[in-house]
Short mmCIF file of C-alpha atoms in Angstrom, two decimals:
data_model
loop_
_atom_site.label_atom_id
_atom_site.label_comp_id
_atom_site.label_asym_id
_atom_site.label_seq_id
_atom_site.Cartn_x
_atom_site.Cartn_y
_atom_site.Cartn_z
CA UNK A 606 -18.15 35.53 -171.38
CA UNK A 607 -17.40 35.02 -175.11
CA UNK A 608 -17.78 31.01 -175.96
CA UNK A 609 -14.20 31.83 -178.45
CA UNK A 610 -12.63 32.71 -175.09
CA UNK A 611 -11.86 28.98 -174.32
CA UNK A 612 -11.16 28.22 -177.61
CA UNK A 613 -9.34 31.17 -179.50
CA UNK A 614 -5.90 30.51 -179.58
CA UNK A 615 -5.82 26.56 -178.82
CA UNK A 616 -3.61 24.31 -180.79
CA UNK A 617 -5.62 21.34 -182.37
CA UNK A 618 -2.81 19.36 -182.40
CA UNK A 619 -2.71 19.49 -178.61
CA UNK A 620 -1.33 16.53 -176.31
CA UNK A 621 -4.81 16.40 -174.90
CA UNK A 622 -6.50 16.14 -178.26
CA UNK A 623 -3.69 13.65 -180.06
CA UNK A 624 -3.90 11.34 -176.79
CA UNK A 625 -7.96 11.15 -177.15
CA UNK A 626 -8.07 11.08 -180.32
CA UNK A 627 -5.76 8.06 -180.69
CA UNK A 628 -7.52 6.42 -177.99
CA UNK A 629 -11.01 7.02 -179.54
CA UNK A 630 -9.85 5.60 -182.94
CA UNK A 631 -8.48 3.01 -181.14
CA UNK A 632 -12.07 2.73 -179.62
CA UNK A 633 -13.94 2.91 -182.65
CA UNK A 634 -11.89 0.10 -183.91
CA UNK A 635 -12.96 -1.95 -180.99
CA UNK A 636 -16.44 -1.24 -181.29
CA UNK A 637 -16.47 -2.55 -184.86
CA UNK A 638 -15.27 -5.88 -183.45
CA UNK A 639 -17.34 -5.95 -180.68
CA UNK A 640 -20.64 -5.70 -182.45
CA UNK A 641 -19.38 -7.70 -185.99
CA UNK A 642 -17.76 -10.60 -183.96
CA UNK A 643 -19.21 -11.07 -181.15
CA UNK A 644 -18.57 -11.07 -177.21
CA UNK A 645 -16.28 -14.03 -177.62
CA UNK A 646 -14.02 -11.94 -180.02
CA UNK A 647 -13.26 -9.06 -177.56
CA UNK A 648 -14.02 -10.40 -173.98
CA UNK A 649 -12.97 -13.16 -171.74
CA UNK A 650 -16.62 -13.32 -170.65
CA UNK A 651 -18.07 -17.36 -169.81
CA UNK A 652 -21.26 -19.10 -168.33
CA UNK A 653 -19.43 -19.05 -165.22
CA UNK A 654 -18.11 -15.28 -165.41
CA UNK A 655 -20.88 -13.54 -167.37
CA UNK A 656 -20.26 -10.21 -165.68
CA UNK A 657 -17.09 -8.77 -166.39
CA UNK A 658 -15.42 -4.80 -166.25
CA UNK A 659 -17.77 -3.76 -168.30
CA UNK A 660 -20.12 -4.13 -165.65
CA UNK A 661 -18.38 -4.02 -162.71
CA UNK A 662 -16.44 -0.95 -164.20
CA UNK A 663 -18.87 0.52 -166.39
CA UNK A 664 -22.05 0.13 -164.62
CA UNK A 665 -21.37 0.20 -161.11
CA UNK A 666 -18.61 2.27 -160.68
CA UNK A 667 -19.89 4.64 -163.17
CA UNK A 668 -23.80 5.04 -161.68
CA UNK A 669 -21.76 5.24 -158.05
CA UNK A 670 -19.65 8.02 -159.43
CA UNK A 671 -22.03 9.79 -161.23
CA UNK A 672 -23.83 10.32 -157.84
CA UNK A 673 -22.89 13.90 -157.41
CA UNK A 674 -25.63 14.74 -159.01
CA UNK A 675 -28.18 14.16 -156.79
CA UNK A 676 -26.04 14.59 -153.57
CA UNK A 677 -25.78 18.01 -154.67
CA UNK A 678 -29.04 18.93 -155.70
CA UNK A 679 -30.16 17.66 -152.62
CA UNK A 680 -27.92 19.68 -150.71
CA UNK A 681 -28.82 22.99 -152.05
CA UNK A 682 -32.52 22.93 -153.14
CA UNK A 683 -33.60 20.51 -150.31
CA UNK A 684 -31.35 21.12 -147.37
CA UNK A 685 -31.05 24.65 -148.59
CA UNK A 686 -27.41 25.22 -148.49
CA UNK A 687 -26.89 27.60 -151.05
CA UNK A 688 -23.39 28.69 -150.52
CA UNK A 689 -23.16 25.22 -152.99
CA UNK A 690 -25.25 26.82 -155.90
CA UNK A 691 -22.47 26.69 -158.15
CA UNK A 692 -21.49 23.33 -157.98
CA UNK A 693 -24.89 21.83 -159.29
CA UNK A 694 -24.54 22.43 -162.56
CA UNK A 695 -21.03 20.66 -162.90
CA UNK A 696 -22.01 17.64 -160.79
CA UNK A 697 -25.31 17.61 -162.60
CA UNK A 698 -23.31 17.65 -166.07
CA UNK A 699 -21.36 15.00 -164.50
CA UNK A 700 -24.15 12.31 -163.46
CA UNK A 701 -25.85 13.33 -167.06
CA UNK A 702 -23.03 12.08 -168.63
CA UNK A 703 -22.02 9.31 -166.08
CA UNK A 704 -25.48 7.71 -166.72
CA UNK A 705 -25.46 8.04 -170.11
CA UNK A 706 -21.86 6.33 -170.35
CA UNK A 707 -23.25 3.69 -168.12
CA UNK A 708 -26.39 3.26 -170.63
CA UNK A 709 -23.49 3.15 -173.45
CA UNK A 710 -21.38 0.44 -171.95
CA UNK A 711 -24.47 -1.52 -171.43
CA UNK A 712 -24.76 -1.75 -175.53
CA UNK A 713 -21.72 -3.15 -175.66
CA UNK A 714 -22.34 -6.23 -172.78
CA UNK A 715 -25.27 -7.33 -173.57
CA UNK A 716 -25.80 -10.27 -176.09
CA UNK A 717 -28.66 -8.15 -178.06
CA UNK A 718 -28.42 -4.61 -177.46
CA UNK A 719 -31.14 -3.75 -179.95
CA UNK A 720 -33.64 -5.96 -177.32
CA UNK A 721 -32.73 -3.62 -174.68
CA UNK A 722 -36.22 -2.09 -174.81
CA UNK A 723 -38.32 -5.56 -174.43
CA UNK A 724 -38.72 -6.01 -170.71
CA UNK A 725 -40.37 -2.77 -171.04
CA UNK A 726 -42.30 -2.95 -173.94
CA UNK A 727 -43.44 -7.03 -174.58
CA UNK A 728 -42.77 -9.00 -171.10
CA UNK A 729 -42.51 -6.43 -168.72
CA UNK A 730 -40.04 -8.56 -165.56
CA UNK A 731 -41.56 -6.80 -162.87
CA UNK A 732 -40.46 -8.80 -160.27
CA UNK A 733 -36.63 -8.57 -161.21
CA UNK A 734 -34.51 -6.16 -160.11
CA UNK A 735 -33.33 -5.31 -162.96
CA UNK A 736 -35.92 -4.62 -164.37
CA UNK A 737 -36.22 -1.91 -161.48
CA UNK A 738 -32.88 -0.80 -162.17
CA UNK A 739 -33.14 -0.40 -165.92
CA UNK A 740 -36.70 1.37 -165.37
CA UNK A 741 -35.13 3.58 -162.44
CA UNK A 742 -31.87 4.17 -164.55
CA UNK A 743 -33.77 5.49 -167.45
CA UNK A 744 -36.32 7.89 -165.67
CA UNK A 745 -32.80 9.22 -163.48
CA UNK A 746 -31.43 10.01 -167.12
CA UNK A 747 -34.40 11.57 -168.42
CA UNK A 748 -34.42 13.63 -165.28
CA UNK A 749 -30.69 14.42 -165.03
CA UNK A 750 -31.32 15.95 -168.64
CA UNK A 751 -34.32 17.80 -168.05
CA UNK A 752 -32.46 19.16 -164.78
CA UNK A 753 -28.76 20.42 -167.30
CA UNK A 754 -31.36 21.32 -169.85
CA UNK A 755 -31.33 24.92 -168.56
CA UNK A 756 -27.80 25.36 -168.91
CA UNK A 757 -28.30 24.29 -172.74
CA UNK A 758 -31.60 26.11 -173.01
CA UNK A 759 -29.71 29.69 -172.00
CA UNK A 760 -26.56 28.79 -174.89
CA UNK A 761 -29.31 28.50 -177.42
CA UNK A 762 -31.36 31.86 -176.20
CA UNK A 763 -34.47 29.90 -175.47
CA UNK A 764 -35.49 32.09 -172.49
CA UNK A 765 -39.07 30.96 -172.18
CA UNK A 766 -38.30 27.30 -172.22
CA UNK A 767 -35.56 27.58 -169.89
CA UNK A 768 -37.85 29.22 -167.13
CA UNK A 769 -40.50 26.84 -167.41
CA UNK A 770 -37.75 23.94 -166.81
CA UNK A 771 -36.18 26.11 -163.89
CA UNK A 772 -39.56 25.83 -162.22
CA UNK A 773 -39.19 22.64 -161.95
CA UNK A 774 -36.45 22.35 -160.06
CA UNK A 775 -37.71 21.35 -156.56
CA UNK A 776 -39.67 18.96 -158.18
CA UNK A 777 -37.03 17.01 -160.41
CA UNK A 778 -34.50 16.80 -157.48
CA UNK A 779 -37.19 15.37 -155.27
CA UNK A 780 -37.51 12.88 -158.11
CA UNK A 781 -33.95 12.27 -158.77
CA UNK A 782 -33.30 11.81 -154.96
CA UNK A 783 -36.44 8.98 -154.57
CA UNK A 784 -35.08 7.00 -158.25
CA UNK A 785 -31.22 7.21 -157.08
CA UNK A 786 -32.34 5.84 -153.68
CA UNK A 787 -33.79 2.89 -155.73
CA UNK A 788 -31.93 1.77 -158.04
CA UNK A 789 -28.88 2.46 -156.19
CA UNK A 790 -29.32 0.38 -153.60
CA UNK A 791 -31.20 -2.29 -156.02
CA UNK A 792 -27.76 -2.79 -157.49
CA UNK A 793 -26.48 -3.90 -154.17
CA UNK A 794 -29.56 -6.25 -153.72
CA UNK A 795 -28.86 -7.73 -157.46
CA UNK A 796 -25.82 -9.48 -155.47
CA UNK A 797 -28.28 -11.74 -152.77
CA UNK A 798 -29.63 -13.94 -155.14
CA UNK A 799 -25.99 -15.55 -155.24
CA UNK A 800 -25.11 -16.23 -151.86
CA UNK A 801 -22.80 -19.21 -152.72
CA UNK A 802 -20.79 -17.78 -155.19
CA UNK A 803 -20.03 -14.05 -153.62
CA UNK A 804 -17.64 -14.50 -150.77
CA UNK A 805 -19.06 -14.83 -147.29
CA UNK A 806 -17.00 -11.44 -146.19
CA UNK A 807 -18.78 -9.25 -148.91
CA UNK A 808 -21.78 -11.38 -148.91
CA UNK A 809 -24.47 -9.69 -146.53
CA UNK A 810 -27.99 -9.03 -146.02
CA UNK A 811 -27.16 -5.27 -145.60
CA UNK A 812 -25.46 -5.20 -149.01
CA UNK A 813 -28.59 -2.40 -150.31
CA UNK A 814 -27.76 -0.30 -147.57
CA UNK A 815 -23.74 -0.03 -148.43
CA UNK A 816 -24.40 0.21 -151.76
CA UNK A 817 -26.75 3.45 -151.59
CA UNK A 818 -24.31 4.39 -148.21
CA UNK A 819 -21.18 4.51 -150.65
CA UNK A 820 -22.73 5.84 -153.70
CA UNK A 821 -23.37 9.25 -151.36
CA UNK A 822 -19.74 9.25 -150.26
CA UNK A 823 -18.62 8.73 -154.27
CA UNK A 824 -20.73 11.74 -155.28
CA UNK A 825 -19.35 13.99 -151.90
CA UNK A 826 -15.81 12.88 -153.15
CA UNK A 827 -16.30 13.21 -156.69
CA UNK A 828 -17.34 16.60 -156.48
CA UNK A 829 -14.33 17.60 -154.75
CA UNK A 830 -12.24 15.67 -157.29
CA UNK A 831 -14.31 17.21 -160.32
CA UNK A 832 -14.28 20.38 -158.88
CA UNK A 833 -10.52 20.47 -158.63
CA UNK A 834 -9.98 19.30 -161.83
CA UNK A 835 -12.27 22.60 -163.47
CA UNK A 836 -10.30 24.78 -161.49
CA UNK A 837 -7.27 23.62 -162.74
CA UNK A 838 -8.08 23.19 -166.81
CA UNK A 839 -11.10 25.56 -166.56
CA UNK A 840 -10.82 28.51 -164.34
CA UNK A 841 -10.36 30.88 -167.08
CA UNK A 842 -13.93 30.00 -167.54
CA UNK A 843 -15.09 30.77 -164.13
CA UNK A 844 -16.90 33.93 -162.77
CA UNK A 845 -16.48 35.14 -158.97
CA UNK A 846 -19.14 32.94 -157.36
CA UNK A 847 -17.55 29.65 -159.46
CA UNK A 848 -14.35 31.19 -158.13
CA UNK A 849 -14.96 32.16 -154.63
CA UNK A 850 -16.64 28.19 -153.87
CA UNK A 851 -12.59 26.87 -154.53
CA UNK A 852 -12.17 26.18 -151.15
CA UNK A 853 -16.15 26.22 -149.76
CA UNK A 854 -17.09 23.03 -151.64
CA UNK A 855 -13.88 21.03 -150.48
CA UNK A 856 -14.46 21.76 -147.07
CA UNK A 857 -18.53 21.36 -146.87
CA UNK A 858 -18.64 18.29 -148.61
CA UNK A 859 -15.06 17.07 -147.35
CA UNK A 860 -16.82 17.40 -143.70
CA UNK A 861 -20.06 15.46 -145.06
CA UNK A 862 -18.00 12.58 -146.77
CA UNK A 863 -15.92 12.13 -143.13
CA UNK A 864 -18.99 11.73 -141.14
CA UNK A 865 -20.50 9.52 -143.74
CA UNK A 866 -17.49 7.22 -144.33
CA UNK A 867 -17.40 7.14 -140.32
CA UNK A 868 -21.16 5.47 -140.35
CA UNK A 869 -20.18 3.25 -143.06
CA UNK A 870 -17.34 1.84 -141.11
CA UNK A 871 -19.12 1.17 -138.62
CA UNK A 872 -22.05 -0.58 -140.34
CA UNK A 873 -19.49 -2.59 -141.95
CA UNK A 874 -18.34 -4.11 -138.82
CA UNK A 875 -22.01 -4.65 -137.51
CA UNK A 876 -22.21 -6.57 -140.77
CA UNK A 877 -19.36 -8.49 -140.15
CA UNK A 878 -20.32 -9.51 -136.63
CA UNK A 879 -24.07 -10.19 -137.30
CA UNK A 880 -22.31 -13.04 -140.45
CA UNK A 881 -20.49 -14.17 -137.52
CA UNK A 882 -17.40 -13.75 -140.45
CA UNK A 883 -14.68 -12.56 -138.11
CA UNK A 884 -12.47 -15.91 -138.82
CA UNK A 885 -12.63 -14.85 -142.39
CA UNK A 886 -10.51 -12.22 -141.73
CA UNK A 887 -7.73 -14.58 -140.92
CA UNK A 888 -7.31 -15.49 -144.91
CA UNK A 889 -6.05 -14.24 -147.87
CA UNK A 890 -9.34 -13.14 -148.69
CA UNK A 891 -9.99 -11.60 -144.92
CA UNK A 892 -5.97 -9.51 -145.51
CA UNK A 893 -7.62 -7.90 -148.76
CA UNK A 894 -11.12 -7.40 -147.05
CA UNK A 895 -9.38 -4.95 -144.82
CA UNK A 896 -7.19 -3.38 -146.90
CA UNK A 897 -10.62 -2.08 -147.98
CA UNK A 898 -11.95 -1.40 -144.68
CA UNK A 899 -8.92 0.43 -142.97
CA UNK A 900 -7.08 1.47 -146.46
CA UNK A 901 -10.60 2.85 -148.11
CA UNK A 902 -12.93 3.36 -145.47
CA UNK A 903 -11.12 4.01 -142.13
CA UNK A 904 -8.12 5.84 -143.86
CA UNK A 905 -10.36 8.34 -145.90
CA UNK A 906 -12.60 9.27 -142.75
CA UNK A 907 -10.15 9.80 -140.34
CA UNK A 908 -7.63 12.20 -143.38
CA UNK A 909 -11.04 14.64 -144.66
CA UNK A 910 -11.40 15.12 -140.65
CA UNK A 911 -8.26 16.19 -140.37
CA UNK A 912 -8.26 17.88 -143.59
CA UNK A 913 -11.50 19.65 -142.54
CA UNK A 914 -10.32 20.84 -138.99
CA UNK A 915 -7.08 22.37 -140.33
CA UNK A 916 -8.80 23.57 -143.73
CA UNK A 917 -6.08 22.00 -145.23
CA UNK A 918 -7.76 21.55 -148.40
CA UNK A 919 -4.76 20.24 -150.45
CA UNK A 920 -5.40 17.01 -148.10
CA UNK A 921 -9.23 16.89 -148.53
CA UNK A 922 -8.89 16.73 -152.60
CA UNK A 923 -5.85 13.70 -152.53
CA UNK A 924 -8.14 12.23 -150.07
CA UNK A 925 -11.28 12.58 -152.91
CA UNK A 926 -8.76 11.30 -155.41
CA UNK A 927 -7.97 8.39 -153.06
CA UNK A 928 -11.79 8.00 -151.66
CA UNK A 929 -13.17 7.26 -155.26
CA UNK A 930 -10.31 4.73 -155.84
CA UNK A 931 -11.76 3.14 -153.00
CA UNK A 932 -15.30 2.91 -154.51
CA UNK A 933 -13.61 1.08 -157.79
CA UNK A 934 -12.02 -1.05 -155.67
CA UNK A 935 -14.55 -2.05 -153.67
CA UNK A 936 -17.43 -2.51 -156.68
CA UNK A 937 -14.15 -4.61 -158.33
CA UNK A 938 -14.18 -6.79 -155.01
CA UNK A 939 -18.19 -7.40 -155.06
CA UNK A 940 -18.60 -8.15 -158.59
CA UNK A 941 -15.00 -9.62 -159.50
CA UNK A 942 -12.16 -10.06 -157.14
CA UNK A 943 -14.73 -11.91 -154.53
CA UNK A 944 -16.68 -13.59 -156.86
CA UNK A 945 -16.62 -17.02 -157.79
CA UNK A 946 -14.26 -17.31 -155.39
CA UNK A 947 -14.44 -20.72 -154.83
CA UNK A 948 -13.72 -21.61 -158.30
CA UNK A 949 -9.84 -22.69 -159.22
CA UNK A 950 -7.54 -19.75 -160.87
CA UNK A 951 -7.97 -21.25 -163.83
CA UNK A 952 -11.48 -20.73 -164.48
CA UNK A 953 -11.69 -17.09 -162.80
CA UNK A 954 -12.10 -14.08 -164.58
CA UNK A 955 -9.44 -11.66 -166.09
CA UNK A 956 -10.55 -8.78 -168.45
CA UNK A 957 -9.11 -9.11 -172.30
CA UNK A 958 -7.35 -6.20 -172.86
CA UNK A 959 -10.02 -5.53 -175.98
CA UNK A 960 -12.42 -5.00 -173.04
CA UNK A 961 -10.46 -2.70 -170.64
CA UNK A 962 -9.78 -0.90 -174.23
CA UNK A 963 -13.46 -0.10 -174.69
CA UNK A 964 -14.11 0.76 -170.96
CA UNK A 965 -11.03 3.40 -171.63
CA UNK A 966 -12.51 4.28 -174.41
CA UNK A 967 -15.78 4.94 -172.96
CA UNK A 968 -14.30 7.14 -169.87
CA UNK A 969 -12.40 9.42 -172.90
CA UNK A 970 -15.71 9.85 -174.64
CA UNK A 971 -17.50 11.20 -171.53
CA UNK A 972 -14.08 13.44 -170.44
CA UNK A 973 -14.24 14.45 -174.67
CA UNK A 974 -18.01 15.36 -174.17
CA UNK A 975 -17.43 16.98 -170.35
CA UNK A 976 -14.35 19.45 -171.74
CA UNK A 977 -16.73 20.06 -175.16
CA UNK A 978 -19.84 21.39 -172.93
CA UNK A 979 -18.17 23.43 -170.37
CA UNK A 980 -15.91 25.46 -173.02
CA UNK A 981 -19.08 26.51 -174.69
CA UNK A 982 -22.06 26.53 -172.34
CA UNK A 983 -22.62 28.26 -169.02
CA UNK A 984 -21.83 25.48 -166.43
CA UNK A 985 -19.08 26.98 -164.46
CA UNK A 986 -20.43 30.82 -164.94
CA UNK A 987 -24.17 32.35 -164.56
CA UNK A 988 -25.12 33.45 -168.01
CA UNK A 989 -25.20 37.28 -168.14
CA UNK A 990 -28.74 37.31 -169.08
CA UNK A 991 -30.40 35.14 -166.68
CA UNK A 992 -31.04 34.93 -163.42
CA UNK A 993 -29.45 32.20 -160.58
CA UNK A 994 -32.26 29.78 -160.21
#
């Protein structure tokens, strides 16, 4: 395939390219402010709300989301499904980019971004969490680019240096699997250390375990949602095997995500019950708790089974679609909706609208990026002159 085949012919006045391009110069505006003013210029950040959308949007939802990648390089090079093979390379593009977004929008919220590097460098904090996080989060992006490097590697004709990384690739998903087991679930764990303040409904020992539980189900469903979206805006890019796995990937991993959402319900409640929370559930708070369960967690499981016994695969995408809502909204209920949720309405937390700007911004860059790489490199076709690894 020709990389001018995506690209000859293409208006660059396009709605796609006028609506990001607005939105990035909107962005870039934004960015200016944020880092010549201040925090207090462009958020509605305080001492009692110091975590706001950009991390409860851009940081956990976005390392949650950008699980695919290691869900699916697990699946194929450790459980040895290859009927998969061709989705690695898109989710892998996807968590490379995820991560790095996440890395990004961490610029932006903290106080000193330029001092990022110090815990690792001058007073290394480790006995923090997030110090485990940060040092797990950077290794899984190193990896993660060493592991789409190939893909690069074969656009630029360096043969030799993309077969020694190929070689590796048992290796770097074993790695990637052990580091997203850590510092997912460590993001979960970051939440114990404020027992009083998160509400006694999401508040739980087992908190680690549904983090790293529903980061697996956001990668399943996200590569069923990514996956549909390349089909639709990118099929002419596609060979047969890219092709042929419309309807394989959907199904396998629609099958996976029902059994695993079906575990995680059920953990839930044995959460529940060993809080002795139940009369929670009776409250405002308890209605909107299981909107989540049944609405996100329930709902989802019980549609991809029946999606996956009548290979209706129009339902198991919508139900990807509405499966990684449910992650956003349940990462906005942990680190937002039920926290601080003792304090009155009038010292709660609402984003500034400068602040969901620049998470907007942020998720237009990576899409900008995403559209950029697979027009030009092979990542939904097997370059002509290389083997499948």
């Amino acid at each position: 395939m020709s990389e001018n085949t995506a690209t000859m012919g293409k208006p660059i006045f396009s709605p796609f390219n006028i609506v990001a391009g607005a939105i990035l110069l909107v962005g870039g505006i934004l960015t200016i402010l944020r880092f010549t003013q201040g925090l207090d210029a462009v958020t509605n950040l305080s001492d009692y709300n110091p975590w706001g959308i950009w991390i409860g949007f851009d940081l956990l939802v976005g390392v949650a989301l950008a699980a695919g990648g290691f869900v699916t390089s697990a699946t194929v090079y450790i459980f040895g499904m290859k009927r998969y093979h061709a989705a690695v390379r898109p989710a892998i593009l996807t968590g490379f980019l995820g991560y790095a977004l996440v890395v990004l929008a961490l610029h932006y919220d903290v106080g000193r971004p330029w001092r990022l590097p110090y815990p690792f460098i001058m007073q290394r904090g480790t006995t923090s969490l997030l110090f485990e996080v940060a040092a797990c989060v950077a290794l899984y992006l190193t990896v993660l680019f060493i592991e789409f490097s190939p893909a690069a590697l074969e656009w630029l004709g360096l043969k030799r240096a993309r077969n020694i990384v190929v070689k590796l690739t048992l290796l770097l998903t074993i790695f990637g699997v052990v580091l997203s087991t850590l510092h997912q679930s460590s993001l979960g764990a970051l939440f114990l250390i404020a027992p009083s303040k998160l509400h006694p409904l999401w508040y739980t020992p087992y908190l680690p375990i549904y983090f790293f539980v529903t980061a697996v189900i956001a990668g399943l469903s996200m590569v069923i949602f990514e996956s549909t979206l390349s089909h639709r805006f990118f099929s002419h890019k596609m060979d047969a095997a890219h092709l042929a796995e419309k309807d394989t990937v959907p199904l396998g991993f629609g099958k996976a995500a029902a059994f695993v959402l079906a575990g995680y319900f059920i953990i839930k409640v044995i959460g529940i019950s060993a809080g002795n929370t139940w009369h929670y559930l009776a409250t405002g708070y308890g209605a909107w708790y299981l909107v989540e369960l049944l609405g996100f967690v329930a709902l989802p499981a019980f549609l991809y089974a029946v999606g996956v016994r009548d290979k209706n695969i129009t339902l198991i995408r919508w139900t990807a679609a509405w499966t990684v809502l449910g992650i956003v909204v349940n990462r906005f209920n942990i680190c937002l909706v039920a926290f601080n949720w003792h304090l009155p309405s009038s010292e709660r937390y609402f984003p500034h609208w400068m602040e969901i700007g620049i998470s907007v911004f942020i998720v237009t860059l990576g899409v900008v990026i995403y559209r950029f790489i697979v027009t030009r490199m092979p990542v939904l076709y097997e370059h002509p002159d290389y083997d499948a690894h």
